XYZ file of C-alpha atoms in Angstrom:
606
model
C -16.508 -16.095 -9.966
C -18.932 -14.388 -7.603
C -17.327 -12.562 -4.683
C -20.332 -10.691 -3.386
C -22.953 -10.333 -0.675
C -24.319 -13.704 -1.813
C -20.977 -15.520 -1.585
C -20.409 -13.805 1.772
C -23.435 -15.607 3.236
C -22.212 -18.919 1.824
C -18.708 -18.380 3.182
C -20.043 -17.512 6.630
C -21.976 -20.783 6.734
C -18.778 -22.660 5.962
C -16.868 -20.682 8.586
C -19.445 -21.775 11.150
C -19.337 -25.442 10.237
C -15.811 -26.335 9.125
C -12.524 -26.543 10.967
C -10.025 -24.498 8.989
C -6.356 -25.216 8.640
C -5.701 -21.487 8.999
C -7.755 -18.444 9.958
C -6.312 -15.012 9.201
C -7.495 -12.020 11.236
C -7.006 -8.813 9.266
C -7.784 -7.988 5.647
C -5.113 -5.438 4.854
C -2.162 -6.120 2.587
C -0.397 -8.449 5.056
C -3.448 -10.656 5.576
C -4.223 -10.580 1.855
C -0.689 -11.784 1.124
C -1.076 -14.690 3.536
C -4.518 -15.590 2.159
C -3.502 -15.723 -1.499
C -0.587 -18.045 -0.713
C -2.585 -20.231 1.674
C -5.319 -20.687 -0.934
C -2.827 -21.436 -3.697
C -1.209 -24.100 -1.511
C -4.551 -25.772 -0.887
C -5.046 -24.952 2.783
C -8.650 -24.792 3.933
C -8.324 -21.195 5.012
C -10.418 -18.194 5.875
C -9.859 -14.496 6.442
C -11.952 -12.066 8.467
C -11.764 -8.276 8.420
C -13.777 -6.057 10.745
C -14.048 -3.260 8.167
C -13.876 -3.284 4.394
C -10.778 -4.908 2.932
C -7.882 -2.408 3.100
C -9.996 0.104 5.010
C -7.341 0.583 7.667
C -3.664 1.141 6.952
C -3.531 -0.474 3.523
C -5.553 2.189 1.691
C -3.762 5.082 3.377
C -0.145 4.846 2.215
C 1.825 7.272 0.032
C 0.625 5.127 -2.884
C 4.132 4.361 -4.101
C 6.154 1.161 -4.098
C 9.133 3.147 -2.936
C 12.697 1.876 -3.168
C 14.087 3.583 -0.063
C 16.882 5.437 -1.834
C 17.565 7.663 1.168
C 19.009 4.647 2.999
C 21.953 4.865 0.629
C 23.023 8.048 2.415
C 24.606 5.712 4.970
C 25.041 2.829 2.515
C 22.420 0.720 4.296
C 22.528 -1.466 1.229
C 20.640 -4.365 2.772
C 17.438 -2.377 3.194
C 17.545 -0.930 -0.308
C 18.494 -4.245 -1.896
C 15.641 -6.050 -0.150
C 13.179 -3.338 -1.111
C 14.023 -2.929 -4.784
C 14.233 -6.681 -5.361
C 10.869 -7.264 -3.742
C 9.402 -4.291 -5.603
C 10.296 -6.051 -8.851
C 8.482 -9.167 -7.631
C 5.319 -7.196 -6.818
C 5.421 -5.558 -10.238
C 5.727 -9.033 -11.766
C 2.724 -10.546 -9.970
C 0.521 -7.433 -10.155
C 1.729 -5.713 -13.329
C -1.358 -3.526 -13.745
C -0.877 -1.915 -10.312
C 2.750 -0.827 -9.588
C 3.807 1.231 -12.604
C 7.245 2.718 -13.301
C 7.814 6.450 -13.247
C 10.788 8.776 -12.962
C 11.293 10.448 -9.583
C 12.916 13.889 -9.353
C 15.124 14.543 -6.334
C 16.027 18.263 -6.131
C 19.268 18.871 -4.226
C 19.581 21.913 -1.966
C 22.686 23.239 -0.245
C 21.196 23.258 3.236
C 22.232 22.084 6.708
C 21.297 18.460 7.271
C 20.591 17.760 3.586
C 20.252 14.055 2.803
C 22.282 14.310 -0.410
C 24.606 16.642 -2.271
C 25.175 16.406 -6.038
C 28.097 14.002 -5.626
C 26.512 11.644 -3.105
C 23.177 11.515 -4.945
C 24.885 10.298 -8.115
C 26.775 7.626 -6.201
C 23.577 6.610 -4.423
C 21.548 6.470 -7.649
C 24.201 4.408 -9.433
C 24.258 1.921 -6.577
C 20.454 1.981 -6.457
C 20.252 1.073 -10.157
C 22.757 -1.740 -9.686
C 20.781 -3.186 -6.798
C 17.520 -2.892 -8.742
C 18.967 -4.244 -11.975
C 17.942 -1.125 -13.896
C 19.381 -1.327 -17.420
C 16.610 0.083 -19.629
C 17.881 3.472 -20.877
C 14.410 4.904 -20.264
C 14.825 4.382 -16.522
C 18.573 4.597 -15.866
C 19.324 7.454 -13.451
C 20.903 10.755 -14.388
C 21.592 14.153 -12.866
C 20.344 17.503 -14.143
C 21.435 21.076 -13.553
C 19.664 23.723 -11.506
C 18.359 25.282 -14.706
C 16.972 21.943 -15.903
C 15.268 21.309 -12.548
C 13.570 24.710 -12.718
C 12.629 24.163 -16.359
C 10.741 21.062 -15.279
C 9.261 22.572 -12.142
C 9.243 26.387 -12.359
C 7.406 26.683 -9.024
C 10.308 25.107 -7.116
C 12.394 27.347 -4.884
C 15.570 28.346 -6.714
C 17.563 29.670 -3.738
C 20.331 27.217 -2.763
C 19.130 24.723 -5.405
C 22.188 22.851 -6.731
C 20.572 20.580 -9.305
C 18.775 17.274 -9.113
C 18.799 13.530 -9.566
C 16.286 11.502 -11.568
C 15.772 7.804 -10.875
C 13.240 4.996 -11.226
C 10.427 4.559 -8.740
C 6.939 3.036 -8.925
C 3.489 4.474 -8.313
C 0.966 2.187 -6.649
C -2.743 1.767 -5.975
C -2.626 0.353 -2.468
C -6.300 -0.563 -1.982
C -6.480 -2.184 -5.432
C -3.420 -4.296 -4.601
C -5.223 -5.600 -1.528
C -8.529 -6.414 -3.223
C -6.810 -8.155 -6.136
C -4.951 -10.434 -3.688
C -8.166 -11.088 -1.763
C -10.122 -11.883 -4.948
C -7.488 -14.382 -6.070
C -7.454 -16.013 -2.628
C -11.237 -16.399 -2.811
C -11.110 -17.696 -6.368
C -8.669 -20.399 -5.214
C -11.002 -21.565 -2.460
C -10.363 -19.268 0.509
C -13.248 -17.908 2.586
C -12.741 -14.141 2.543
C -15.275 -12.177 4.606
C -15.316 -8.492 5.477
C -17.137 -6.833 8.378
C -16.532 -9.736 10.756
C -14.976 -8.612 14.047
C -12.866 -10.850 16.277
C -14.183 -10.683 19.840
C -12.209 -13.373 21.626
C -9.780 -16.231 21.066
C -10.972 -19.796 21.629
C -8.866 -22.249 23.629
C -8.869 -25.989 24.256
C -6.173 -27.947 26.101
C -3.957 -24.885 26.287
C -4.028 -24.240 22.545
C -5.819 -21.629 20.480
C -8.497 -23.379 18.444
C -10.263 -20.478 16.776
C -11.980 -17.133 17.230
C -15.331 -15.970 18.576
C -16.591 -13.306 16.153
C -19.374 -10.806 15.494
C -20.970 -10.318 12.076
C -21.251 -6.537 11.974
C -23.944 -6.712 9.285
C -26.327 -9.274 10.785
C -25.389 -8.774 14.442
C -24.890 -12.535 14.877
C -22.073 -13.927 17.018
C -20.493 -17.307 16.236
C -17.310 -19.348 16.562
C -14.792 -20.099 13.832
C -12.584 -23.121 14.521
C -9.106 -23.440 13.066
C -5.940 -25.403 13.684
C -3.956 -22.155 13.545
C -4.845 -18.476 13.774
C -2.603 -15.733 12.400
C -2.936 -12.128 13.493
C -2.220 -9.750 10.585
C -4.063 -6.704 11.875
C -1.230 -4.190 11.533
C -1.590 -1.359 14.064
C -4.315 -3.419 15.777
C -1.938 -6.357 16.383
C -1.614 -5.659 20.085
C -5.405 -5.611 20.481
C -5.587 -9.197 19.215
C -2.555 -10.279 21.229
C -4.154 -8.822 24.363
C -7.141 -11.173 23.844
C -4.772 -14.066 24.443
C -5.207 -14.190 28.217
C -3.065 -17.336 28.449
C -0.030 -15.229 27.536
C 1.760 -12.410 29.347
C 0.978 -9.365 27.255
C 3.824 -7.014 26.368
C 2.931 -4.330 23.773
C 5.064 -4.492 20.640
C 3.458 -1.943 18.314
C 4.199 1.771 18.069
C 1.700 3.108 15.525
C 2.488 6.418 13.898
C 0.229 8.579 11.773
C 0.966 9.721 8.234
C -1.054 12.383 6.434
C -1.460 13.286 2.747
C -3.215 16.283 1.190
C -4.584 16.644 -2.366
C -4.879 19.825 -4.455
C -5.705 20.513 -8.078
C -2.692 20.293 -10.376
C -3.323 23.864 -11.513
C -2.524 24.986 -7.970
C 0.616 22.874 -7.590
C 1.962 21.645 -10.895
C 4.659 18.966 -10.914
C 5.252 16.910 -14.076
C 6.663 13.947 -12.191
C 6.880 12.677 -8.612
C 9.275 14.797 -6.601
C 11.058 13.913 -3.374
C 12.957 16.341 -1.157
C 14.119 17.063 2.378
C 11.529 18.752 4.560
C 13.983 21.607 5.144
C 13.230 21.433 8.865
C 16.266 19.270 9.740
C 13.895 16.675 11.215
C 15.111 13.726 9.125
C 11.912 13.691 7.071
C 11.608 13.699 3.300
C 8.450 14.784 1.512
C 6.784 13.390 -1.616
C 4.869 15.537 -4.085
C 3.093 13.302 -6.595
C 0.956 14.094 -9.671
C -2.071 11.852 -10.149
C -5.131 12.132 -12.389
C -5.018 15.947 -12.776
C -4.353 16.327 -9.062
C -1.223 16.675 -6.939
C -0.885 15.124 -3.518
C 1.851 15.576 -0.956
C 2.962 14.026 2.332
C 3.811 12.587 4.676
C 3.893 13.356 8.365
C 5.079 10.962 11.040
C 3.748 11.357 14.574
C 3.054 8.890 17.361
C -0.651 8.068 17.520
C -2.796 7.302 20.558
C -6.293 8.112 19.286
C -9.149 6.176 17.658
C -7.480 3.584 15.434
C -10.563 3.264 13.226
C -10.766 6.996 12.532
C -7.375 8.694 12.267
C -7.777 12.074 10.635
C -5.823 15.126 9.575
C -5.414 17.588 12.446
C -4.503 21.266 12.244
C -0.853 20.668 13.151
C -0.572 18.015 10.406
C -1.908 20.380 7.767
C 0.230 23.272 9.037
C 3.382 21.142 8.900
C 2.850 20.042 5.304
C 1.606 23.399 4.016
C 4.600 25.144 5.585
C 7.007 22.804 3.795
C 5.179 22.946 0.458
C 4.988 26.734 0.447
C 8.664 26.968 1.366
C 9.685 24.637 -1.479
C 7.146 26.076 -3.950
C 7.073 29.774 -2.946
C 4.691 30.935 -5.670
C 2.131 28.188 -5.085
C 0.701 29.761 -1.917
C -1.285 26.638 -1.085
C -3.860 27.299 1.652
C -5.991 24.908 3.614
C -8.979 26.061 1.558
C -7.218 24.677 -1.537
C -7.180 21.138 -0.140
C -9.717 19.079 -2.113
C -9.280 15.807 -0.255
C -6.992 14.104 2.214
C -6.218 10.876 3.986
C -4.588 9.869 7.244
C -3.335 6.404 8.077
C -1.521 4.473 10.768
C 1.754 2.670 10.181
C 2.328 -0.683 11.904
C 5.740 0.104 13.339
C 7.298 -2.296 15.809
C 8.585 -0.591 18.965
C 11.955 -2.347 18.887
C 12.638 -1.337 15.290
C 14.793 1.722 15.811
C 15.015 2.586 12.136
C 12.409 2.441 9.416
C 11.419 3.775 6.035
C 8.599 5.551 7.801
C 10.059 7.491 10.701
C 13.466 8.543 9.433
C 15.079 6.626 12.291
C 18.768 6.727 13.051
C 20.464 4.220 10.807
C 23.862 4.894 12.272
C 27.042 6.060 10.523
C 29.808 4.314 8.658
C 33.501 4.950 9.113
C 35.518 7.231 6.855
C 37.510 4.237 5.602
C 34.357 2.307 4.688
C 32.928 5.331 2.926
C 36.085 5.783 0.855
C 36.218 2.059 0.039
C 32.673 2.187 -1.316
C 33.295 5.294 -3.418
C 36.516 3.809 -4.811
C 35.039 0.448 -5.794
C 31.996 2.020 -7.447
C 34.192 4.364 -9.491
C 36.371 1.410 -10.553
C 33.282 -0.660 -11.400
C 32.016 2.094 -13.698
C 35.383 2.000 -15.482
C 35.116 -1.817 -15.834
C 38.207 -2.241 -13.647
C 36.427 -4.512 -11.128
C 33.494 -6.908 -11.234
C 30.063 -6.715 -9.612
C 31.276 -9.370 -7.165
C 34.085 -7.041 -6.051
C 31.500 -4.316 -5.370
C 29.348 -6.726 -3.380
C 32.361 -7.849 -1.320
C 33.109 -4.262 -0.298
C 29.486 -3.568 0.553
C 29.208 -6.733 2.603
C 32.301 -5.763 4.585
C 31.067 -2.311 5.542
C 32.094 -1.276 9.028
C 28.745 -0.025 10.285
C 26.455 0.174 13.239
C 23.265 0.291 11.241
C 20.331 -0.769 13.365
C 18.815 -2.784 10.540
C 22.092 -4.239 9.300
C 20.859 -7.773 9.896
C 17.467 -9.408 9.812
C 16.871 -11.263 13.071
C 15.573 -14.812 13.218
C 12.083 -13.541 14.088
C 11.932 -11.338 10.994
C 10.769 -12.351 7.542
C 11.610 -8.934 6.121
C 13.344 -5.915 7.588
C 11.190 -4.093 10.103
C 8.752 -7.013 10.357
C 8.194 -9.653 13.013
C 6.710 -13.159 13.012
C 6.033 -14.589 16.457
C 4.302 -17.740 17.703
C 2.946 -17.699 21.253
C 3.067 -20.745 23.526
C -0.605 -21.458 22.821
C -0.117 -21.164 19.067
C -1.205 -17.656 18.083
C 0.881 -16.417 15.165
C 1.387 -12.668 14.792
C 2.835 -11.198 11.604
C 3.428 -7.484 12.089
C 5.409 -4.504 10.865
C 7.070 -4.350 7.481
C 6.152 -2.212 4.494
C 3.637 -2.619 1.706
C 6.519 -3.554 -0.611
C 7.393 -6.493 1.655
C 3.947 -8.046 1.891
C 4.597 -11.043 -0.366
C 7.909 -11.848 1.286
C 6.401 -11.522 4.768
C 3.562 -13.850 3.793
C 5.971 -16.404 2.322
C 7.907 -16.504 5.591
C 4.713 -16.926 7.576
C 3.434 -19.700 5.304
C 6.711 -21.588 5.663
C 6.239 -21.548 9.441
C 2.543 -22.465 9.244
C 3.007 -25.409 6.889
C 5.787 -26.730 9.124
C 3.462 -26.537 12.132
C 0.706 -28.342 10.230
C 3.152 -31.048 9.188
C 4.710 -31.481 12.617
C 1.478 -31.390 14.630
C -1.190 -32.660 12.219
C 0.784 -34.700 9.662
C -0.608 -32.487 6.890
C 1.592 -31.733 3.922
C 1.013 -29.053 1.331
C 2.760 -28.457 -1.959
C 5.101 -25.504 -1.890
C 4.367 -22.704 -4.335
C 6.551 -20.103 -5.955
C 4.739 -16.998 -4.742
C 7.077 -14.843 -6.825
C 5.166 -16.149 -9.839
C 1.648 -16.189 -8.393
C -0.313 -13.428 -10.159
C -3.046 -11.588 -8.332
C -6.516 -11.256 -9.806
C -6.325 -8.974 -12.835
C -2.607 -9.650 -13.109
C -2.633 -12.024 -16.082
C -0.550 -9.539 -18.058
C 2.961 -9.821 -19.443
C 4.913 -7.609 -16.996
C 7.289 -6.714 -19.807
C 4.487 -5.539 -22.081
C 2.031 -3.840 -19.745
C 1.175 -0.712 -21.706
C 0.381 -2.600 -24.902
C -1.802 -5.062 -23.005
C -3.668 -2.266 -21.231
C -4.276 -0.649 -24.621
C -5.635 -3.981 -25.892
C -8.117 -4.170 -23.028
C -9.057 -0.527 -23.475
C -9.852 -1.255 -27.127
C -12.413 -3.829 -25.941
C -14.091 -1.137 -23.889
C -14.132 1.230 -26.857
C -15.692 -1.513 -28.968
C -18.472 -1.616 -26.362
C -19.127 2.105 -26.727
C -16.816 3.698 -24.162
C -14.658 6.698 -24.930
C -10.935 6.001 -25.157
C -10.370 7.921 -21.910
C -12.980 5.991 -19.921
C -11.954 2.621 -21.379
C -8.324 3.312 -20.505
C -9.239 4.251 -16.922
C -11.054 0.946 -16.413
C -8.320 -1.085 -18.129
C -5.722 0.425 -15.809
C -7.951 -0.059 -12.766
C -8.991 -3.675 -13.338
C -6.148 -5.090 -15.446
C -6.993 -8.388 -17.145
C -10.393 -8.310 -15.417
C -11.349 -5.293 -17.533
C -13.024 -7.636 -20.024
C -15.346 -8.810 -17.232
C -16.215 -5.207 -16.481
C -16.946 -4.459 -20.126
C -19.099 -7.573 -20.402
C -21.407 -6.014 -17.815
C -22.295 -3.433 -20.439
C -24.225 -6.034 -22.418
C -26.828 -6.532 -19.673
C -26.933 -3.359 -17.564
C -28.331 0.026 -18.500
C -26.712 3.287 -17.573
C -28.034 4.262 -14.159
C -29.388 7.745 -13.701
C -26.454 10.033 -12.934
C -23.878 7.481 -14.103
C -22.347 6.680 -17.455
C -22.764 3.192 -18.854
C -19.117 2.481 -18.079
C -19.440 3.661 -14.475
C -22.591 1.574 -14.070
C -20.817 -1.513 -15.422
C -17.834 -0.867 -13.135
C -20.124 -0.543 -10.113
C -21.994 -3.778 -10.919
C -18.740 -5.675 -11.453
C -17.454 -4.349 -8.159
C -20.603 -5.429 -6.292
C -20.640 -8.873 -7.892
C -16.932 -9.699 -7.902
C -15.205 -7.401 -5.387
C -17.381 -7.638 -2.258
C -18.386 -3.977 -2.537
C -21.092 -3.567 0.090
C -21.314 0.206 0.577
C -20.974 3.363 -1.532
C -17.862 4.238 0.482
C -16.272 0.894 -0.412
C -16.695 1.743 -4.075
C -15.926 5.454 -4.132
C -12.992 5.364 -1.713
C -11.215 2.018 -2.070
C -12.290 0.368 -5.327
C -11.932 3.520 -7.438
C -10.268 6.279 -5.325
C -12.950 8.638 -6.668
C -13.217 10.503 -3.355
C -9.490 11.218 -3.319
C -8.670 12.145 -6.907
C -11.961 13.144 -8.559
C -13.489 15.420 -5.955
C -14.787 17.812 -8.619
C -17.150 15.166 -10.076
C -17.925 13.350 -6.827
C -21.076 15.243 -5.890
C -22.687 14.330 -9.205
C -21.581 10.686 -9.206
C -22.312 9.787 -5.583
C -26.093 10.120 -5.978
C -26.116 7.680 -8.888
C -23.936 5.218 -6.969
C -26.141 5.338 -3.876
C -29.348 4.919 -5.873
C -28.001 2.049 -7.967
C -26.664 0.200 -4.928
C -29.936 0.775 -3.067
C -31.806 -0.785 -5.980
C -29.358 -3.686 -6.366
C -29.367 -4.563 -2.665
C -33.056 -3.716 -2.069
C -32.179 -1.358 0.767
C -34.962 -0.067 2.952
C -35.469 3.667 3.235
C -33.679 3.564 6.597
C -30.718 1.555 5.259
C -30.320 3.900 2.302
C -30.341 6.879 4.652
C -27.688 5.229 6.827
C -25.445 4.427 3.853
C -25.838 7.977 2.575
C -24.942 9.430 5.966
C -21.870 7.174 6.245
C -20.662 8.263 2.823
C -21.233 11.938 3.582
C -19.267 11.594 6.819
C -16.360 10.007 4.933
C -16.392 12.762 2.318
C -16.591 15.501 4.952
C -13.573 14.025 6.736
C -11.636 13.783 3.483
C -12.650 17.369 2.664
C -11.390 18.420 6.125
C -14.511 20.532 6.633
C -13.809 20.568 10.369
C -10.635 22.604 9.723
C -11.973 24.964 7.055
């Protein structure tokens, strides 16, 4: 089904002329989660995004569907349980995107360390129980200091005690967003990027829609809807402030996170690695191998700058490089070694005192509670008590954890769903892992409002079993299915490596990509496979600029910097031909791409 510049024009005409049941402002992962469920339920719904889909926060994460194991330091079981259970749901509905991998957690004997060798084993055992991990390939285990250094010889050996190994999941954040958006559009939703909300429309004291600007055509128009939901993440307060009928009280506290990418030859880790910063600041740092590169992060600082253009600053780079060179003393990573980078804003809610992002104070548990937990887990492992006995002890923990309970306004921990007096819904906060659960909570509220106020009823859906576009894959047999799709690409003339890349990237849509090869020719500077991928992306993924394609549809800018200069010319020329760009438009698109690359390269710091 076409999801392209052509369908964009058609969708805009419908947005101008129809009253929607629901209009979503914000095309990151939260808005995408709402849109896919609204479309599946049959709501006449639309979504607008002022940038490309996922261009803001949702393409700038650590690119993991992380389980939050560090919360088990204080036995904040609720957070971890919520996270790992929802992670399994996301892997089920988007099996080609979150993929399992073993995480190494080196343990150092240092002041303020999150874990020691005893507590990490207890935490990992509990983590596996909460996540239902039973496959021997992924069950946790501990390793000695010598084994840790055998795996990662560059790691600092001083005060290293050993390590834990447990299951986590890598993720492609921007692909997760676009696959949700594509499915929402396929099911009838009107999904349009580069439409900016300018003002909220009111009638009889109720919000009735949004006045918007098409950033491509320059046209302003109104979109009418029974309900409007604000899912703009860090921008949430900007939309709420438009609601002049309400007393505005800021609720967001955006923080900035930074990641840096180097060649794997400079910093070689065989598996994702997670350790304390060593600065006694409550932070833990990820070092993750990906596509012959290694990236590391993240920082966490309050942000008050340009929300559309957060970037890596000198102090961000210094902080991360200092930690990396302390933990990997022989690596000697310098700023000149950084091949690419990204900086993003997290949609933290001011009142949320603890979060996966900022290492907030989760409180302490009493000595008695701690001993009760240790005792029941040891007895459970000896088959002396049941899982129910373990759960009873955990539920009775004497704690003062700030996120111990989910308030009535939350649909997942750290998130908030509010409805103003004039009807504006705002869904904010949360984590990328929670997006489906947050959306389900919001849709329950929206369908109740439509029933109560408009006598409209919609069939409930089981969003835990609603696959995203490209997700028609048996989640228990992902690798074999990916190999099957890759074989189709090889049958069309691709190398095994290139076919596998596209099969992993597009999932069950890979066949549609490969079918492009029957009617396109390899563009100058591009392989036939890359040309087919680009055409598919323009025709079925609303790819409107070279930056859309090279940054968010393929991550080429981030993880293939060494081939980028050769590929980008072919991409620009092919898109210019496809879209019939004028000389001036081509020059503008080229300049925009070069600016994005220069920022990723951090040329301003080198």
